[in-house]
């Protein structure tokens, strides 16, 4: 989901394609049978919701998923949260990890 740029100053880039998925589901919905329509309508709504999320919300969600995968369940505002995130993603700089942590804290799910 994230990659570092090769620029002098590293940064985290959010890669998003929910809008493309929502459009594809919308096209499928147009041709759907009555039997498939309710499920596709629900899928379109979910995809549109994901597409509407801000970059900070996406980064926060990603950080929370990395903590969950790493088994971290501590205080997200702590230095331990930053450390756990950097251990889960060794390529993150301290500044990037702090920013991701801040996004997760600012946008709880």
PDB file of N, CA and C in Angstrom:
ATOM      1  N   UNK A   1       0.809  -1.177   0.000  1.00  0.00           N
ATOM      2  CA  UNK A   1       0.000   0.000   0.000  1.00  0.00           C
ATOM      3  C   UNK A   1       0.857   1.247   0.000  1.00  0.00           C
ATOM      4  N   UNK A   2       1.978   1.216   0.677  1.00  0.00           N
ATOM      5  CA  UNK A   2       2.828   2.388   0.757  1.00  0.00           C
ATOM      6  C   UNK A   2       4.173   2.116   0.109  1.00  0.00           C
ATOM      7  N   UNK A   3       4.713   3.146  -0.466  1.00  0.00           N
ATOM      8  CA  UNK A   3       6.064   3.041  -0.994  1.00  0.00           C
ATOM      9  C   UNK A   3       6.774   4.351  -0.726  1.00  0.00           C
ATOM     10  N   UNK A   4       8.050   4.275  -0.629  1.00  0.00           N
ATOM     11  CA  UNK A   4       8.839   5.475  -0.425  1.00  0.00           C
ATOM     12  C   UNK A   4       9.235   6.048  -1.770  1.00  0.00           C
ATOM     13  N   UNK A   5       9.209   7.354  -1.858  1.00  0.00           N
ATOM     14  CA  UNK A   5       9.663   7.988  -3.085  1.00  0.00           C
ATOM     15  C   UNK A   5      11.188   8.000  -3.091  1.00  0.00           C
ATOM     16  N   UNK A   6      11.746   8.172  -4.253  1.00  0.00           N
ATOM     17  CA  UNK A   6      13.201   8.218  -4.342  1.00  0.00           C
ATOM     18  C   UNK A   6      13.717   9.643  -4.177  1.00  0.00           C
ATOM     19  N   UNK A   7      12.815  10.541  -3.858  1.00  0.00           N
ATOM     20  CA  UNK A   7      13.208  11.935  -3.669  1.00  0.00           C
ATOM     21  C   UNK A   7      14.151  12.051  -2.478  1.00  0.00           C
ATOM     22  N   UNK A   8      14.792  13.200  -2.394  1.00  0.00           N
ATOM     23  CA  UNK A   8      15.748  13.457  -1.315  1.00  0.00           C
ATOM     24  C   UNK A   8      15.106  13.243   0.052  1.00  0.00           C
ATOM     25  N   UNK A   9      13.890  13.710   0.220  1.00  0.00           N
ATOM     26  CA  UNK A   9      13.163  13.573   1.479  1.00  0.00           C
ATOM     27  C   UNK A   9      12.134  12.457   1.293  1.00  0.00           C
ATOM     28  N   UNK A  10      12.215  11.412   2.102  1.00  0.00           N
ATOM     29  CA  UNK A  10      11.286  10.297   1.928  1.00  0.00           C
ATOM     30  C   UNK A  10       9.885  10.699   2.361  1.00  0.00           C
ATOM     31  N   UNK A  11       8.912  10.068   1.751  1.00  0.00           N
ATOM     32  CA  UNK A  11       7.525  10.319   2.111  1.00  0.00           C
ATOM     33  C   UNK A  11       6.709   9.060   1.875  1.00  0.00           C
ATOM     34  N   UNK A  12       5.549   9.032   2.485  1.00  0.00           N
ATOM     35  CA  UNK A  12       4.639   7.906   2.334  1.00  0.00           C
ATOM     36  C   UNK A  12       3.596   8.307   1.305  1.00  0.00           C
ATOM     37  N   UNK A  13       3.356   7.432   0.343  1.00  0.00           N
ATOM     38  CA  UNK A  13       2.396   7.698  -0.723  1.00  0.00           C
ATOM     39  C   UNK A  13       1.215   6.758  -0.563  1.00  0.00           C
ATOM     40  N   UNK A  14       0.015   7.307  -0.615  1.00  0.00           N
ATOM     41  CA  UNK A  14      -1.194   6.501  -0.530  1.00  0.00           C
ATOM     42  C   UNK A  14      -1.604   6.119  -1.948  1.00  0.00           C
ATOM     43  N   UNK A  15      -1.781   4.837  -2.168  1.00  0.00           N
ATOM     44  CA  UNK A  15      -2.227   4.350  -3.465  1.00  0.00           C
ATOM     45  C   UNK A  15      -3.678   3.920  -3.305  1.00  0.00           C
ATOM     46  N   UNK A  16      -4.555   4.525  -4.110  1.00  0.00           N
ATOM     47  CA  UNK A  16      -5.989   4.281  -3.959  1.00  0.00           C
ATOM     48  C   UNK A  16      -6.596   3.846  -5.283  1.00  0.00           C
ATOM     49  N   UNK A  17      -7.505   2.900  -5.220  1.00  0.00           N
ATOM     50  CA  UNK A  17      -8.234   2.500  -6.423  1.00  0.00           C
ATOM     51  C   UNK A  17      -9.689   2.173  -6.122  1.00  0.00           C
ATOM     52  N   UNK A  18     -10.181   2.607  -4.981  1.00  0.00           N
ATOM     53  CA  UNK A  18     -11.572   2.330  -4.613  1.00  0.00           C
ATOM     54  C   UNK A  18     -12.543   2.947  -5.612  1.00  0.00           C
ATOM     55  N   UNK A  19     -12.203   4.105  -6.179  1.00  0.00           N
ATOM     56  CA  UNK A  19     -13.093   4.733  -7.151  1.00  0.00           C
ATOM     57  C   UNK A  19     -13.220   3.889  -8.419  1.00  0.00           C
ATOM     58  N   UNK A  20     -12.149   3.257  -8.830  1.00  0.00           N
ATOM     59  CA  UNK A  20     -12.166   2.375  -9.992  1.00  0.00           C
ATOM     60  C   UNK A  20     -13.027   1.144  -9.697  1.00  0.00           C
ATOM     61  N   UNK A  21     -12.869   0.603  -8.506  1.00  0.00           N
ATOM     62  CA  UNK A  21     -13.664  -0.564  -8.100  1.00  0.00           C
ATOM     63  C   UNK A  21     -15.142  -0.189  -8.019  1.00  0.00           C
ATOM     64  N   UNK A  22     -15.457   0.963  -7.446  1.00  0.00           N
ATOM     65  CA  UNK A  22     -16.850   1.405  -7.344  1.00  0.00           C
ATOM     66  C   UNK A  22     -17.469   1.561  -8.727  1.00  0.00           C
ATOM     67  N   UNK A  23     -16.706   2.116  -9.660  1.00  0.00           N
ATOM     68  CA  UNK A  23     -17.221   2.278 -11.026  1.00  0.00           C
ATOM     69  C   UNK A  23     -17.488   0.921 -11.679  1.00  0.00           C
ATOM     70  N   UNK A  24     -16.579  -0.028 -11.509  1.00  0.00           N
ATOM     71  CA  UNK A  24     -16.763  -1.367 -12.081  1.00  0.00           C
ATOM     72  C   UNK A  24     -17.977  -2.061 -11.465  1.00  0.00           C
ATOM     73  N   UNK A  25     -18.149  -1.922 -10.160  1.00  0.00           N
ATOM     74  CA  UNK A  25     -19.320  -2.511  -9.504  1.00  0.00           C
ATOM     75  C   UNK A  25     -20.606  -1.836  -9.981  1.00  0.00           C
ATOM     76  N   UNK A  26     -20.549  -0.526 -10.207  1.00  0.00           N
ATOM     77  CA  UNK A  26     -21.711   0.199 -10.721  1.00  0.00           C
ATOM     78  C   UNK A  26     -22.115  -0.300 -12.099  1.00  0.00           C
ATOM     79  N   UNK A  27     -21.131  -0.572 -12.956  1.00  0.00           N
ATOM     80  CA  UNK A  27     -21.426  -1.120 -14.285  1.00  0.00           C
ATOM     81  C   UNK A  27     -22.031  -2.513 -14.162  1.00  0.00           C
ATOM     82  N   UNK A  28     -21.496  -3.319 -13.260  1.00  0.00           N
ATOM     83  CA  UNK A  28     -22.042  -4.663 -13.048  1.00  0.00           C
ATOM     84  C   UNK A  28     -23.470  -4.574 -12.521  1.00  0.00           C
ATOM     85  N   UNK A  29     -23.745  -3.588 -11.683  1.00  0.00           N
ATOM     86  CA  UNK A  29     -25.084  -3.410 -11.123  1.00  0.00           C
ATOM     87  C   UNK A  29     -26.097  -3.085 -12.211  1.00  0.00           C
ATOM     88  N   UNK A  30     -25.681  -2.304 -13.200  1.00  0.00           N
ATOM     89  CA  UNK A  30     -26.578  -1.938 -14.296  1.00  0.00           C
ATOM     90  C   UNK A  30     -27.092  -3.160 -15.048  1.00  0.00           C
ATOM     91  N   UNK A  31     -26.287  -4.212 -15.094  1.00  0.00           N
ATOM     92  CA  UNK A  31     -26.646  -5.408 -15.849  1.00  0.00           C
ATOM     93  C   UNK A  31     -27.058  -6.583 -14.950  1.00  0.00           C
ATOM     94  N   UNK A  32     -27.151  -6.337 -13.666  1.00  0.00           N
ATOM     95  CA  UNK A  32     -27.383  -7.425 -12.707  1.00  0.00           C
ATOM     96  C   UNK A  32     -28.818  -7.934 -12.736  1.00  0.00           C
ATOM     97  N   UNK A  33     -28.938  -9.216 -12.475  1.00  0.00           N
ATOM     98  CA  UNK A  33     -30.261  -9.824 -12.318  1.00  0.00           C
ATOM     99  C   UNK A  33     -30.852  -9.372 -10.987  1.00  0.00           C
ATOM    100  N   UNK A  34     -32.152  -9.557 -10.839  1.00  0.00           N
ATOM    101  CA  UNK A  34     -32.812  -9.194  -9.582  1.00  0.00           C
ATOM    102  C   UNK A  34     -32.215  -9.948  -8.401  1.00  0.00           C
ATOM    103  N   UNK A  35     -31.757 -11.154  -8.654  1.00  0.00           N
ATOM    104  CA  UNK A  35     -31.166 -11.980  -7.599  1.00  0.00           C
ATOM    105  C   UNK A  35     -29.833 -11.405  -7.095  1.00  0.00           C
ATOM    106  N   UNK A  36     -29.036 -10.874  -8.015  1.00  0.00           N
ATOM    107  CA  UNK A  36     -27.714 -10.340  -7.645  1.00  0.00           C
ATOM    108  C   UNK A  36     -27.747  -8.880  -7.195  1.00  0.00           C
ATOM    109  N   UNK A  37     -28.808  -8.162  -7.548  1.00  0.00           N
ATOM    110  CA  UNK A  37     -28.873  -6.715  -7.308  1.00  0.00           C
ATOM    111  C   UNK A  37     -28.640  -6.313  -5.845  1.00  0.00           C
ATOM    112  N   UNK A  38     -29.279  -6.931  -4.844  1.00  0.00           N
ATOM    113  CA  UNK A  38     -29.055  -6.474  -3.455  1.00  0.00           C
ATOM    114  C   UNK A  38     -27.597  -6.568  -3.012  1.00  0.00           C
ATOM    115  N   UNK A  39     -26.937  -7.639  -3.360  1.00  0.00           N
ATOM    116  CA  UNK A  39     -25.536  -7.790  -2.984  1.00  0.00           C
ATOM    117  C   UNK A  39     -24.646  -6.774  -3.673  1.00  0.00           C
ATOM    118  N   UNK A  40     -24.903  -6.542  -4.957  1.00  0.00           N
ATOM    119  CA  UNK A  40     -24.110  -5.559  -5.694  1.00  0.00           C
ATOM    120  C   UNK A  40     -24.384  -4.143  -5.203  1.00  0.00           C
ATOM    121  N   UNK A  41     -25.624  -3.851  -4.847  1.00  0.00           N
ATOM    122  CA  UNK A  41     -25.933  -2.524  -4.303  1.00  0.00           C
ATOM    123  C   UNK A  41     -25.153  -2.276  -3.015  1.00  0.00           C
ATOM    124  N   UNK A  42     -25.082  -3.301  -2.188  1.00  0.00           N
ATOM    125  CA  UNK A  42     -24.313  -3.193  -0.943  1.00  0.00           C
ATOM    126  C   UNK A  42     -22.826  -3.012  -1.251  1.00  0.00           C
ATOM    127  N   UNK A  43     -22.305  -3.768  -2.206  1.00  0.00           N
ATOM    128  CA  UNK A  43     -20.895  -3.660  -2.578  1.00  0.00           C
ATOM    129  C   UNK A  43     -20.577  -2.281  -3.147  1.00  0.00           C
ATOM    130  N   UNK A  44     -21.475  -1.729  -3.962  1.00  0.00           N
ATOM    131  CA  UNK A  44     -21.272  -0.382  -4.517  1.00  0.00           C
ATOM    132  C   UNK A  44     -21.223   0.640  -3.391  1.00  0.00           C
ATOM    133  N   UNK A  45     -22.116   0.529  -2.428  1.00  0.00           N
ATOM    134  CA  UNK A  45     -22.141   1.468  -1.307  1.00  0.00           C
ATOM    135  C   UNK A  45     -20.839   1.393  -0.503  1.00  0.00           C
ATOM    136  N   UNK A  46     -20.356   0.182  -0.259  1.00  0.00           N
ATOM    137  CA  UNK A  46     -19.087   0.023   0.475  1.00  0.00           C
ATOM    138  C   UNK A  46     -17.918   0.621  -0.301  1.00  0.00           C
ATOM    139  N   UNK A  47     -17.864   0.365  -1.598  1.00  0.00           N
ATOM    140  CA  UNK A  47     -16.766   0.880  -2.418  1.00  0.00           C
ATOM    141  C   UNK A  47     -16.808   2.406  -2.491  1.00  0.00           C
ATOM    142  N   UNK A  48     -18.004   2.969  -2.618  1.00  0.00           N
ATOM    143  CA  UNK A  48     -18.116   4.436  -2.653  1.00  0.00           C
ATOM    144  C   UNK A  48     -17.700   5.050  -1.316  1.00  0.00           C
ATOM    145  N   UNK A  49     -18.038   4.375  -0.232  1.00  0.00           N
ATOM    146  CA  UNK A  49     -17.623   4.848   1.087  1.00  0.00           C
ATOM    147  C   UNK A  49     -16.100   4.831   1.210  1.00  0.00           C
ATOM    148  N   UNK A  50     -15.486   3.762   0.738  1.00  0.00           N
ATOM    149  CA  UNK A  50     -14.023   3.670   0.777  1.00  0.00           C
ATOM    150  C   UNK A  50     -13.393   4.743  -0.104  1.00  0.00           C
ATOM    151  N   UNK A  51     -13.993   5.013  -1.250  1.00  0.00           N
ATOM    152  CA  UNK A  51     -13.457   6.028  -2.160  1.00  0.00           C
ATOM    153  C   UNK A  51     -13.570   7.428  -1.568  1.00  0.00           C
ATOM    154  N   UNK A  52     -14.557   7.639  -0.704  1.00  0.00           N
ATOM    155  CA  UNK A  52     -14.767   8.957  -0.102  1.00  0.00           C
ATOM    156  C   UNK A  52     -13.824   9.232   1.070  1.00  0.00           C
ATOM    157  N   UNK A  53     -13.135   8.232   1.556  1.00  0.00           N
ATOM    158  CA  UNK A  53     -12.233   8.413   2.701  1.00  0.00           C
ATOM    159  C   UNK A  53     -11.079   9.340   2.322  1.00  0.00           C
ATOM    160  N   UNK A  54     -10.675  10.165   3.266  1.00  0.00           N
ATOM    161  CA  UNK A  54      -9.535  11.053   3.035  1.00  0.00           C
ATOM    162  C   UNK A  54      -8.238  10.249   3.089  1.00  0.00           C
ATOM    163  N   UNK A  55      -7.167  10.836   2.597  1.00  0.00           N
ATOM    164  CA  UNK A  55      -5.868  10.158   2.661  1.00  0.00           C
ATOM    165  C   UNK A  55      -5.456   9.899   4.107  1.00  0.00           C
ATOM    166  N   UNK A  56      -5.750  10.836   4.992  1.00  0.00           N
ATOM    167  CA  UNK A  56      -5.413  10.648   6.408  1.00  0.00           C
ATOM    168  C   UNK A  56      -6.193   9.466   6.990  1.00  0.00           C
ATOM    169  N   UNK A  57      -7.454   9.311   6.602  1.00  0.00           N
ATOM    170  CA  UNK A  57      -8.244   8.175   7.076  1.00  0.00           C
ATOM    171  C   UNK A  57      -7.673   6.861   6.543  1.00  0.00           C
ATOM    172  N   UNK A  58      -7.269   6.853   5.279  1.00  0.00           N
ATOM    173  CA  UNK A  58      -6.681   5.642   4.692  1.00  0.00           C
ATOM    174  C   UNK A  58      -5.369   5.300   5.394  1.00  0.00           C
ATOM    175  N   UNK A  59      -4.527   6.310   5.632  1.00  0.00           N
ATOM    176  CA  UNK A  59      -3.264   6.058   6.334  1.00  0.00           C
ATOM    177  C   UNK A  59      -3.514   5.552   7.749  1.00  0.00           C
ATOM    178  N   UNK A  60      -4.491   6.150   8.442  1.00  0.00           N
ATOM    179  CA  UNK A  60      -4.820   5.705   9.795  1.00  0.00           C
ATOM    180  C   UNK A  60      -5.316   4.273   9.815  1.00  0.00           C
ATOM    181  N   UNK A  61      -6.174   3.920   8.865  1.00  0.00           N
ATOM    182  CA  UNK A  61      -6.683   2.552   8.769  1.00  0.00           C
ATOM    183  C   UNK A  61      -5.539   1.580   8.500  1.00  0.00           C
ATOM    184  N   UNK A  62      -4.621   1.975   7.616  1.00  0.00           N
ATOM    185  CA  UNK A  62      -3.482   1.116   7.298  1.00  0.00           C
ATOM    186  C   UNK A  62      -2.604   0.906   8.526  1.00  0.00           C
ATOM    187  N   UNK A  63      -2.335   1.980   9.266  1.00  0.00           N
ATOM    188  CA  UNK A  63      -1.511   1.864  10.476  1.00  0.00           C
ATOM    189  C   UNK A  63      -2.170   0.926  11.481  1.00  0.00           C
ATOM    190  N   UNK A  64      -3.481   1.077  11.683  1.00  0.00           N
ATOM    191  CA  UNK A  64      -4.185   0.185  12.615  1.00  0.00           C
ATOM    192  C   UNK A  64      -4.108  -1.267  12.161  1.00  0.00           C
ATOM    193  N   UNK A  65      -4.160  -1.502  10.856  1.00  0.00           N
ATOM    194  CA  UNK A  65      -4.060  -2.892  10.372  1.00  0.00           C
ATOM    195  C   UNK A  65      -2.669  -3.462  10.611  1.00  0.00           C
ATOM    196  N   UNK A  66      -1.647  -2.636  10.487  1.00  0.00           N
ATOM    197  CA  UNK A  66      -0.280  -3.097  10.738  1.00  0.00           C
ATOM    198  C   UNK A  66      -0.100  -3.420  12.216  1.00  0.00           C
ATOM    199  N   UNK A  67      -0.653  -2.586  13.107  1.00  0.00           N
ATOM    200  CA  UNK A  67      -0.568  -2.881  14.538  1.00  0.00           C
ATOM    201  C   UNK A  67      -1.293  -4.180  14.865  1.00  0.00           C
ATOM    202  N   UNK A  68      -2.459  -4.355  14.274  1.00  0.00           N
ATOM    203  CA  UNK A  68      -3.221  -5.580  14.521  1.00  0.00           C
ATOM    204  C   UNK A  68      -2.439  -6.803  14.051  1.00  0.00           C
ATOM    205  N   UNK A  69      -1.847  -6.711  12.868  1.00  0.00           N
ATOM    206  CA  UNK A  69      -1.054  -7.829  12.343  1.00  0.00           C
ATOM    207  C   UNK A  69       0.143  -8.131  13.232  1.00  0.00           C
ATOM    208  N   UNK A  70       0.698  -7.086  13.851  1.00  0.00           N
ATOM    209  CA  UNK A  70       1.866  -7.246  14.717  1.00  0.00           C
ATOM    210  C   UNK A  70       1.483  -7.635  16.144  1.00  0.00           C
ATOM    211  N   UNK A  71       0.184  -7.635  16.426  1.00  0.00           N
ATOM    212  CA  UNK A  71      -0.266  -8.001  17.771  1.00  0.00           C
ATOM    213  C   UNK A  71      -0.178  -6.864  18.778  1.00  0.00           C
ATOM    214  N   UNK A  72      -0.004  -5.635  18.319  1.00  0.00           N
ATOM    215  CA  UNK A  72       0.073  -4.495  19.232  1.00  0.00           C
ATOM    216  C   UNK A  72      -1.340  -4.071  19.615  1.00  0.00           C
ATOM    217  N   UNK A  73      -1.603  -3.980  20.906  1.00  0.00           N
ATOM    218  CA  UNK A  73      -2.923  -3.558  21.378  1.00  0.00           C
ATOM    219  C   UNK A  73      -2.811  -2.473  22.446  1.00  0.00           C
ATOM    220  N   UNK A  74      -1.679  -1.806  22.495  1.00  0.00           N
ATOM    221  CA  UNK A  74      -1.452  -0.776  23.501  1.00  0.00           C
ATOM    222  C   UNK A  74      -2.048   0.565  23.121  1.00  0.00           C
ATOM    223  N   UNK A  75      -1.640   1.569  23.840  1.00  0.00           N
ATOM    224  CA  UNK A  75      -2.100   2.940  23.663  1.00  0.00           C
ATOM    225  C   UNK A  75      -1.538   3.500  22.351  1.00  0.00           C
ATOM    226  N   UNK A  76      -2.428   3.903  21.440  1.00  0.00           N
ATOM    227  CA  UNK A  76      -1.979   4.415  20.139  1.00  0.00           C
ATOM    228  C   UNK A  76      -1.269   5.755  20.250  1.00  0.00           C
ATOM    229  N   UNK A  77      -1.446   6.456  21.350  1.00  0.00           N
ATOM    230  CA  UNK A  77      -0.784   7.753  21.497  1.00  0.00           C
ATOM    231  C   UNK A  77       0.623   7.623  22.081  1.00  0.00           C
ATOM    232  N   UNK A  78       1.037   6.408  22.367  1.00  0.00           N
ATOM    233  CA  UNK A  78       2.313   6.187  23.048  1.00  0.00           C
ATOM    234  C   UNK A  78       3.485   6.057  22.083  1.00  0.00           C
ATOM    235  N   UNK A  79       4.671   6.207  22.654  1.00  0.00           N
ATOM    236  CA  UNK A  79       5.898   5.970  21.886  1.00  0.00           C
ATOM    237  C   UNK A  79       6.003   4.499  21.490  1.00  0.00           C
ATOM    238  N   UNK A  80       5.425   3.624  22.310  1.00  0.00           N
ATOM    239  CA  UNK A  80       5.438   2.192  21.995  1.00  0.00           C
ATOM    240  C   UNK A  80       4.670   1.908  20.707  1.00  0.00           C
ATOM    241  N   UNK A  81       3.623   2.680  20.430  1.00  0.00           N
ATOM    242  CA  UNK A  81       2.854   2.508  19.194  1.00  0.00           C
ATOM    243  C   UNK A  81       3.725   2.844  17.984  1.00  0.00           C
ATOM    244  N   UNK A  82       4.499   3.909  18.102  1.00  0.00           N
ATOM    245  CA  UNK A  82       5.407   4.293  17.013  1.00  0.00           C
ATOM    246  C   UNK A  82       6.456   3.207  16.820  1.00  0.00           C
ATOM    247  N   UNK A  83       7.010   2.724  17.929  1.00  0.00           N
ATOM    248  CA  UNK A  83       8.021   1.667  17.860  1.00  0.00           C
ATOM    249  C   UNK A  83       7.449   0.410  17.215  1.00  0.00           C
ATOM    250  N   UNK A  84       6.245   0.018  17.615  1.00  0.00           N
ATOM    251  CA  UNK A  84       5.619  -1.190  17.062  1.00  0.00           C
ATOM    252  C   UNK A  84       5.357  -1.035  15.567  1.00  0.00           C
ATOM    253  N   UNK A  85       4.971   0.160  15.147  1.00  0.00           N
ATOM    254  CA  UNK A  85       4.726   0.404  13.734  1.00  0.00           C
ATOM    255  C   UNK A  85       6.020   0.317  12.932  1.00  0.00           C
ATOM    256  N   UNK A  86       7.087   0.868  13.476  1.00  0.00           N
ATOM    257  CA  UNK A  86       8.388   0.803  12.786  1.00  0.00           C
ATOM    258  C   UNK A  86       8.926  -0.621  12.760  1.00  0.00           C
ATOM    259  N   UNK A  87       8.639  -1.403  13.782  1.00  0.00           N
ATOM    260  CA  UNK A  87       9.068  -2.802  13.775  1.00  0.00           C
ATOM    261  C   UNK A  87       8.257  -3.606  12.755  1.00  0.00           C
ATOM    262  N   UNK A  88       6.974  -3.265  12.619  1.00  0.00           N
ATOM    263  CA  UNK A  88       6.120  -3.956  11.647  1.00  0.00           C
ATOM    264  C   UNK A  88       6.482  -3.565  10.216  1.00  0.00           C
ATOM    265  N   UNK A  89       6.926  -2.338  10.037  1.00  0.00           N
ATOM    266  CA  UNK A  89       7.313  -1.809   8.725  1.00  0.00           C
ATOM    267  C   UNK A  89       8.694  -1.163   8.856  1.00  0.00           C
ATOM    268  N   UNK A  90       9.760  -1.965   8.782  1.00  0.00           N
ATOM    269  CA  UNK A  90      11.111  -1.459   9.037  1.00  0.00           C
ATOM    270  C   UNK A  90      11.565  -0.301   8.141  1.00  0.00           C
ATOM    271  N   UNK A  91      10.948  -0.120   6.997  1.00  0.00           N
ATOM    272  CA  UNK A  91      11.353   0.962   6.102  1.00  0.00           C
ATOM    273  C   UNK A  91      10.830   2.325   6.493  1.00  0.00           C
ATOM    274  N   UNK A  92       9.944   2.391   7.481  1.00  0.00           N
ATOM    275  CA  UNK A  92       9.384   3.681   7.883  1.00  0.00           C
ATOM    276  C   UNK A  92      10.394   4.482   8.691  1.00  0.00           C
ATOM    277  N   UNK A  93      10.478   5.754   8.387  1.00  0.00           N
ATOM    278  CA  UNK A  93      11.295   6.639   9.213  1.00  0.00           C
ATOM    279  C   UNK A  93      10.519   6.960  10.484  1.00  0.00           C
ATOM    280  N   UNK A  94      11.194   7.523  11.446  1.00  0.00           N
ATOM    281  CA  UNK A  94      10.535   7.916  12.684  1.00  0.00           C
ATOM    282  C   UNK A  94       9.433   8.931  12.392  1.00  0.00           C
ATOM    283  N   UNK A  95       9.721   9.913  11.550  1.00  0.00           N
ATOM    284  CA  UNK A  95       8.738  10.942  11.221  1.00  0.00           C
ATOM    285  C   UNK A  95       7.516  10.329  10.531  1.00  0.00           C
ATOM    286  N   UNK A  96       7.732   9.419   9.597  1.00  0.00           N
ATOM    287  CA  UNK A  96       6.615   8.771   8.910  1.00  0.00           C
ATOM    288  C   UNK A  96       5.755   7.975   9.891  1.00  0.00           C
ATOM    289  N   UNK A  97       6.393   7.254  10.787  1.00  0.00           N
ATOM    290  CA  UNK A  97       5.654   6.457  11.768  1.00  0.00           C
ATOM    291  C   UNK A  97       4.840   7.345  12.699  1.00  0.00           C
ATOM    292  N   UNK A  98       5.406   8.468  13.107  1.00  0.00           N
ATOM    293  CA  UNK A  98       4.678   9.402  13.968  1.00  0.00           C
ATOM    294  C   UNK A  98       3.478   9.972  13.228  1.00  0.00           C
ATOM    295  N   UNK A  99       3.670  10.331  11.964  1.00  0.00           N
ATOM    296  CA  UNK A  99       2.545  10.868  11.184  1.00  0.00           C
ATOM    297  C   UNK A  99       1.447   9.829  10.994  1.00  0.00           C
ATOM    298  N   UNK A 100       1.823   8.593  10.729  1.00  0.00           N
ATOM    299  CA  UNK A 100       0.842   7.523  10.583  1.00  0.00           C
ATOM    300  C   UNK A 100       0.101   7.286  11.897  1.00  0.00           C
ATOM    301  N   UNK A 101       0.839   7.295  12.988  1.00  0.00           N
ATOM    302  CA  UNK A 101       0.232   7.152  14.308  1.00  0.00           C
ATOM    303  C   UNK A 101      -0.753   8.281  14.553  1.00  0.00           C
ATOM    304  N   UNK A 102      -0.362   9.513  14.222  1.00  0.00           N
ATOM    305  CA  UNK A 102      -1.233  10.665  14.410  1.00  0.00           C
ATOM    306  C   UNK A 102      -2.513  10.543  13.567  1.00  0.00           C
ATOM    307  N   UNK A 103      -2.384  10.029  12.339  1.00  0.00           N
ATOM    308  CA  UNK A 103      -3.562   9.810  11.490  1.00  0.00           C
ATOM    309  C   UNK A 103      -4.483   8.781  12.109  1.00  0.00           C
ATOM    310  N   UNK A 104      -3.917   7.722  12.656  1.00  0.00           N
ATOM    311  CA  UNK A 104      -4.728   6.667  13.280  1.00  0.00           C
ATOM    312  C   UNK A 104      -5.467   7.210  14.503  1.00  0.00           C
ATOM    313  N   UNK A 105      -4.797   8.037  15.283  1.00  0.00           N
ATOM    314  CA  UNK A 105      -5.415   8.615  16.479  1.00  0.00           C
ATOM    315  C   UNK A 105      -6.513   9.619  16.077  1.00  0.00           C
ATOM    316  N   UNK A 106      -6.245  10.410  15.043  1.00  0.00           N
ATOM    317  CA  UNK A 106      -7.201  11.430  14.614  1.00  0.00           C
ATOM    318  C   UNK A 106      -8.425  10.847  13.918  1.00  0.00           C
ATOM    319  N   UNK A 107      -8.288   9.636  13.371  1.00  0.00           N
ATOM    320  CA  UNK A 107      -9.382   9.031  12.605  1.00  0.00           C
ATOM    321  C   UNK A 107      -9.661   7.616  13.091  1.00  0.00           C
ATOM    322  N   UNK A 108     -10.194   7.494  14.310  1.00  0.00           N
ATOM    323  CA  UNK A 108     -10.505   6.151  14.810  1.00  0.00           C
ATOM    324  C   UNK A 108     -11.658   5.549  14.014  1.00  0.00           C
ATOM    325  N   UNK A 109     -11.641   4.235  13.933  1.00  0.00           N
ATOM    326  CA  UNK A 109     -12.731   3.586  13.187  1.00  0.00           C
ATOM    327  C   UNK A 109     -13.859   3.237  14.120  1.00  0.00           C
TER     328      UNK A 109
END
